[in-house]
Coordinates of N, CA, C and O in Angstrom, one line a residue:
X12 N -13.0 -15.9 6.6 CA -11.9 -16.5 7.3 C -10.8 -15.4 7.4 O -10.5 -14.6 6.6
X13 N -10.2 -15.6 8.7 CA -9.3 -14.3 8.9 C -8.0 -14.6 8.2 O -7.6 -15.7 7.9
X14 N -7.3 -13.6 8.1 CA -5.8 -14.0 7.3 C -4.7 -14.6 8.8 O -5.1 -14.3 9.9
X15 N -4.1 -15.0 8.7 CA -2.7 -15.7 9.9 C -2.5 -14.5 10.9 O -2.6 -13.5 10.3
X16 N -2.4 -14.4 11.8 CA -1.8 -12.9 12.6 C -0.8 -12.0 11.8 O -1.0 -10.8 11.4
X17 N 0.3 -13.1 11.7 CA 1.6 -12.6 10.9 C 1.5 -12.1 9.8 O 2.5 -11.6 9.2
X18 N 0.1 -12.2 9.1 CA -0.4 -10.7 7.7 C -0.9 -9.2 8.2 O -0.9 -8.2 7.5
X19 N -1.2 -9.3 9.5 CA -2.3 -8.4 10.4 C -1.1 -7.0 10.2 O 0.0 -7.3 10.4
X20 N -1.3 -6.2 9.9 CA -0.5 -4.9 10.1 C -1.9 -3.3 10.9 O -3.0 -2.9 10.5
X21 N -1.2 -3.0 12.1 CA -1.7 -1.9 12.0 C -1.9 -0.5 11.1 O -1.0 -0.3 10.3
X22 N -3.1 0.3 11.4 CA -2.5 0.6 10.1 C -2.1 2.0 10.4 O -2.4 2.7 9.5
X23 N -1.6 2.5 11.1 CA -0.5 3.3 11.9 C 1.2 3.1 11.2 O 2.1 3.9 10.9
X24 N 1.2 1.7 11.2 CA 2.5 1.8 11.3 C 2.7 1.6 9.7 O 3.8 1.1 9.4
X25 N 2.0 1.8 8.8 CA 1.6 2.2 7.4 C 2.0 3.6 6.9 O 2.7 3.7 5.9
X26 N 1.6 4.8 7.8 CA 1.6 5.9 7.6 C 3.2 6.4 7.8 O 4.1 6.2 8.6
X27 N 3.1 7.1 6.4 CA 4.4 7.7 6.1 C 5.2 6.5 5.3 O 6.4 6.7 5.3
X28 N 4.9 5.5 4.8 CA 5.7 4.6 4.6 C 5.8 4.6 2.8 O 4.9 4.8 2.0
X29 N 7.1 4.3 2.4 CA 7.1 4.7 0.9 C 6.8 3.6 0.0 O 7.0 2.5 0.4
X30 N 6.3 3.9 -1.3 CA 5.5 3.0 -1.8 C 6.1 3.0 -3.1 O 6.3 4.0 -3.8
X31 N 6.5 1.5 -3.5 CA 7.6 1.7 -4.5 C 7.1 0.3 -5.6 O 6.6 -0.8 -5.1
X32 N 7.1 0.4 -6.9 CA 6.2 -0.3 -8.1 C 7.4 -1.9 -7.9 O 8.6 -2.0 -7.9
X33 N 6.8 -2.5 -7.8 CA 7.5 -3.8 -8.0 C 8.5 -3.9 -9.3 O 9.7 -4.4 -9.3
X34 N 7.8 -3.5 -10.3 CA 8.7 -3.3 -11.5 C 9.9 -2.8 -11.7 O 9.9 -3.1 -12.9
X35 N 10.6 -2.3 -11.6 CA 11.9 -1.2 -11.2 C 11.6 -0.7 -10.1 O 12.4 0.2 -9.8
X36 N 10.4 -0.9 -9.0 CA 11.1 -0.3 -7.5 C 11.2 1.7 -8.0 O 11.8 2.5 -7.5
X37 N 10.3 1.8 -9.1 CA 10.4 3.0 -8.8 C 9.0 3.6 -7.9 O 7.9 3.2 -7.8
X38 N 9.7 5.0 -7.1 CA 9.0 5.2 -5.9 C 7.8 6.0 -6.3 O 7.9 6.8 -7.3
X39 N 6.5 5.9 -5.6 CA 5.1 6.2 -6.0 C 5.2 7.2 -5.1 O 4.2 7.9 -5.4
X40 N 6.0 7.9 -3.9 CA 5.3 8.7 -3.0 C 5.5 7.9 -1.4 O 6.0 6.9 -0.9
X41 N 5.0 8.7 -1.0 CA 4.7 8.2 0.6 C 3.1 8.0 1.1 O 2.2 8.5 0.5
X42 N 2.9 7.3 2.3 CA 1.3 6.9 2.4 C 0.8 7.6 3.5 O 1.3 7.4 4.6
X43 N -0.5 8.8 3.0 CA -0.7 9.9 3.8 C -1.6 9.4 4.8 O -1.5 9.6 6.0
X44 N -2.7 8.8 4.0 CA -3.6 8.0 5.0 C -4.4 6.7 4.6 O -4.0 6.2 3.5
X45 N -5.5 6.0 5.3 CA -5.8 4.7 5.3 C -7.6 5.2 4.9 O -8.2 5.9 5.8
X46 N -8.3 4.9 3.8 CA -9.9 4.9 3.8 C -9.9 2.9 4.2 O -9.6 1.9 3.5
X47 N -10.4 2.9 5.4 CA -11.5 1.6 5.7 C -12.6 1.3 4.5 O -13.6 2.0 4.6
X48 N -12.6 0.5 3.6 CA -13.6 -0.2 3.1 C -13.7 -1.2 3.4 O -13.2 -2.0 2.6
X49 N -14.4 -1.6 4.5 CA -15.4 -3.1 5.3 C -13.6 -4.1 5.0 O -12.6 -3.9 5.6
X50 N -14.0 -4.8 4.1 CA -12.9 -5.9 3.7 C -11.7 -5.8 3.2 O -10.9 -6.6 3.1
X51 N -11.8 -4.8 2.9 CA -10.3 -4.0 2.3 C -10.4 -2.7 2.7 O -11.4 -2.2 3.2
X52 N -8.9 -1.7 2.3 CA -8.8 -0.5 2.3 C -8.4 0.4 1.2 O -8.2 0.0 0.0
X53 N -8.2 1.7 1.6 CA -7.3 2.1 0.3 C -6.1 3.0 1.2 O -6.4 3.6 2.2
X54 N -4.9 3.1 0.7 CA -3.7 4.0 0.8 C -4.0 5.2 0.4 O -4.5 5.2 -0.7
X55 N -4.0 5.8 0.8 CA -3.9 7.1 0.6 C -2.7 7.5 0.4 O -2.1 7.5 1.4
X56 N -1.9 7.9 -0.9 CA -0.8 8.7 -1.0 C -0.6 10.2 -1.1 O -1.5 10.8 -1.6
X57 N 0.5 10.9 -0.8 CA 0.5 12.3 -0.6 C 0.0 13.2 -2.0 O -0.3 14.4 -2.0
X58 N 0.0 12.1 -3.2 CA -0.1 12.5 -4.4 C -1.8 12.6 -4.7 O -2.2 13.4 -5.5
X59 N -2.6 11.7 -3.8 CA -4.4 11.5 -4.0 C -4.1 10.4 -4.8 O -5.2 9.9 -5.3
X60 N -3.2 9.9 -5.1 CA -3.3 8.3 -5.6 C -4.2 7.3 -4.5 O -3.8 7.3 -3.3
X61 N -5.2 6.7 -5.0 CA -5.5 5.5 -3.5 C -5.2 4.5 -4.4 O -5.5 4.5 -5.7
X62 N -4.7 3.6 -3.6 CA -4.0 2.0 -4.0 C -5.2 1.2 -2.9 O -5.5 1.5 -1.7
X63 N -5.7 -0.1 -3.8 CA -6.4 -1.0 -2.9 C -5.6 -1.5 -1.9 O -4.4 -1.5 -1.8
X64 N -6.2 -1.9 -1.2 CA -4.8 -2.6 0.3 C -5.3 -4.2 0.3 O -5.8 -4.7 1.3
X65 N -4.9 -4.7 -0.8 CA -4.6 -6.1 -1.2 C -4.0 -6.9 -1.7 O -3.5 -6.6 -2.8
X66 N -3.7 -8.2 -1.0 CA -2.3 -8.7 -1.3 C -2.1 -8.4 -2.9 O -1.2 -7.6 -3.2
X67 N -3.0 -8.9 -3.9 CA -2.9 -8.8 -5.3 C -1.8 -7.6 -6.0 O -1.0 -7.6 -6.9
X68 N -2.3 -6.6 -4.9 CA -1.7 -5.2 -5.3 C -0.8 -4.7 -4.2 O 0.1 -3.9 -4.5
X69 N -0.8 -5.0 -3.2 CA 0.4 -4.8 -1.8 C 0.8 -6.2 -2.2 O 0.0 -7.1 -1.8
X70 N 1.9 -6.6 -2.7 CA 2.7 -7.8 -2.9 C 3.7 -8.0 -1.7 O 3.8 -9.1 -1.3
X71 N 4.6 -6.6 -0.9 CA 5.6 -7.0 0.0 C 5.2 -5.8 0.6 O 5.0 -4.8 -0.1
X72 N 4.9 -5.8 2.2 CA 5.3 -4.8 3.5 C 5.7 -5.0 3.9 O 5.8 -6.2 4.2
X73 N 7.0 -3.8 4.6 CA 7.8 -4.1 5.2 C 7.8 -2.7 6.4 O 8.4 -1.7 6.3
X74 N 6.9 -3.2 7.2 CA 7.1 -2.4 8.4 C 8.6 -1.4 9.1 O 9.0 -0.3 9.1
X75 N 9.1 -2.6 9.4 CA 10.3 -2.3 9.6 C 11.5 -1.1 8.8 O 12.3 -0.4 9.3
X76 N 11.1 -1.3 7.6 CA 12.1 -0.6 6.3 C 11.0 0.5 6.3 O 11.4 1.5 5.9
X77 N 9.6 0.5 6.7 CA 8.5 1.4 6.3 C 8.2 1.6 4.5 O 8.1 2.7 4.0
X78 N 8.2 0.6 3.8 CA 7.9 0.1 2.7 C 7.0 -0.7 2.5 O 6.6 -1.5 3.3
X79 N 6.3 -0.5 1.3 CA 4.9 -1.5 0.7 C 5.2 -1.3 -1.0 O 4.9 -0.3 -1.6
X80 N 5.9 -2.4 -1.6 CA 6.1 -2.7 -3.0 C 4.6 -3.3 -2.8 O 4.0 -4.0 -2.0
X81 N 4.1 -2.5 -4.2 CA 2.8 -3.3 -5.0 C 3.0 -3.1 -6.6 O 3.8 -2.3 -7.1
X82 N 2.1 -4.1 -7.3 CA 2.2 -4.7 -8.4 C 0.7 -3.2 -9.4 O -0.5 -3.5 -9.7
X83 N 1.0 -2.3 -9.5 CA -0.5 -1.8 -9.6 C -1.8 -2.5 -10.6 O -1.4 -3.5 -11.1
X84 N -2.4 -2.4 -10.8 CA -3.4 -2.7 -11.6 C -3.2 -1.7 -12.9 O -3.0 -0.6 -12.7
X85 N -3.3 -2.1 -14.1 CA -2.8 -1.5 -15.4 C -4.0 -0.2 -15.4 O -5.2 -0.3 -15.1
X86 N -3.1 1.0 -16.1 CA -4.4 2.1 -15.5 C -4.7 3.1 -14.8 O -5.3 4.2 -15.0
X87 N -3.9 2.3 -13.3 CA -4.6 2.7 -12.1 C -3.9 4.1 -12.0 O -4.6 5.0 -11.7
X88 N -2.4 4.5 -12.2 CA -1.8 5.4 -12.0 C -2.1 6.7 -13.0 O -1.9 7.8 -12.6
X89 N -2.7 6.4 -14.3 CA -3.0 7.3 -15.1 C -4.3 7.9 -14.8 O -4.6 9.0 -15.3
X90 N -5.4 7.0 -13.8 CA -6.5 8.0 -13.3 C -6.5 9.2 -12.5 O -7.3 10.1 -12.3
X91 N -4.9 9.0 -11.9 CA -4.6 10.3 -11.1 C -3.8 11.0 -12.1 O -3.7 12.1 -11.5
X92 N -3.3 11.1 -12.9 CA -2.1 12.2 -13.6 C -3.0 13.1 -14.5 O -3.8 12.8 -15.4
X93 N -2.8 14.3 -14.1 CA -3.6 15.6 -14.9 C -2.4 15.8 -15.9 O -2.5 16.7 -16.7

């Protein structure tokens, strides 16, 4: 089943857009590019962080402001930190 129109985002207008943790809103970076996986995707950030591109984890987009607050998955940010 498809999601409503009004969830539908290109994913153009994704790129470059800043990505900030729900929790204090602090900022993850900006979004370099989009990997297509069939039913979902992943964010690409300038850092090599990929974030899934699901509501669970993209909580609020805001095209407009060029923002994507997500909630991350516990973890997920320490598999990228050397």
């Amino acid at each position: 089943r498809r999601p409503p129109r009004s969830t539908l985002f290109p994913y153009t207008t994704l790129f470059r857009s800043e990505v900030v943790e729900r929790d204090g809103e602090a900022s993850l970076g900006r979004v370099a590019g989009f990997q297509d996986g069939g039913s979902s995707g992943l964010l690409e950030m300038e850092s090599g962080l990929l974030i899934p591109f699901v509501r669970a984890v993209c909580v609020a987009i805001e095209p407009e402001r060029r923002r994507i607050v997500v909630d991350l998955p516990a973890g997920l940010k320490e598999l990228y930190q050397a």
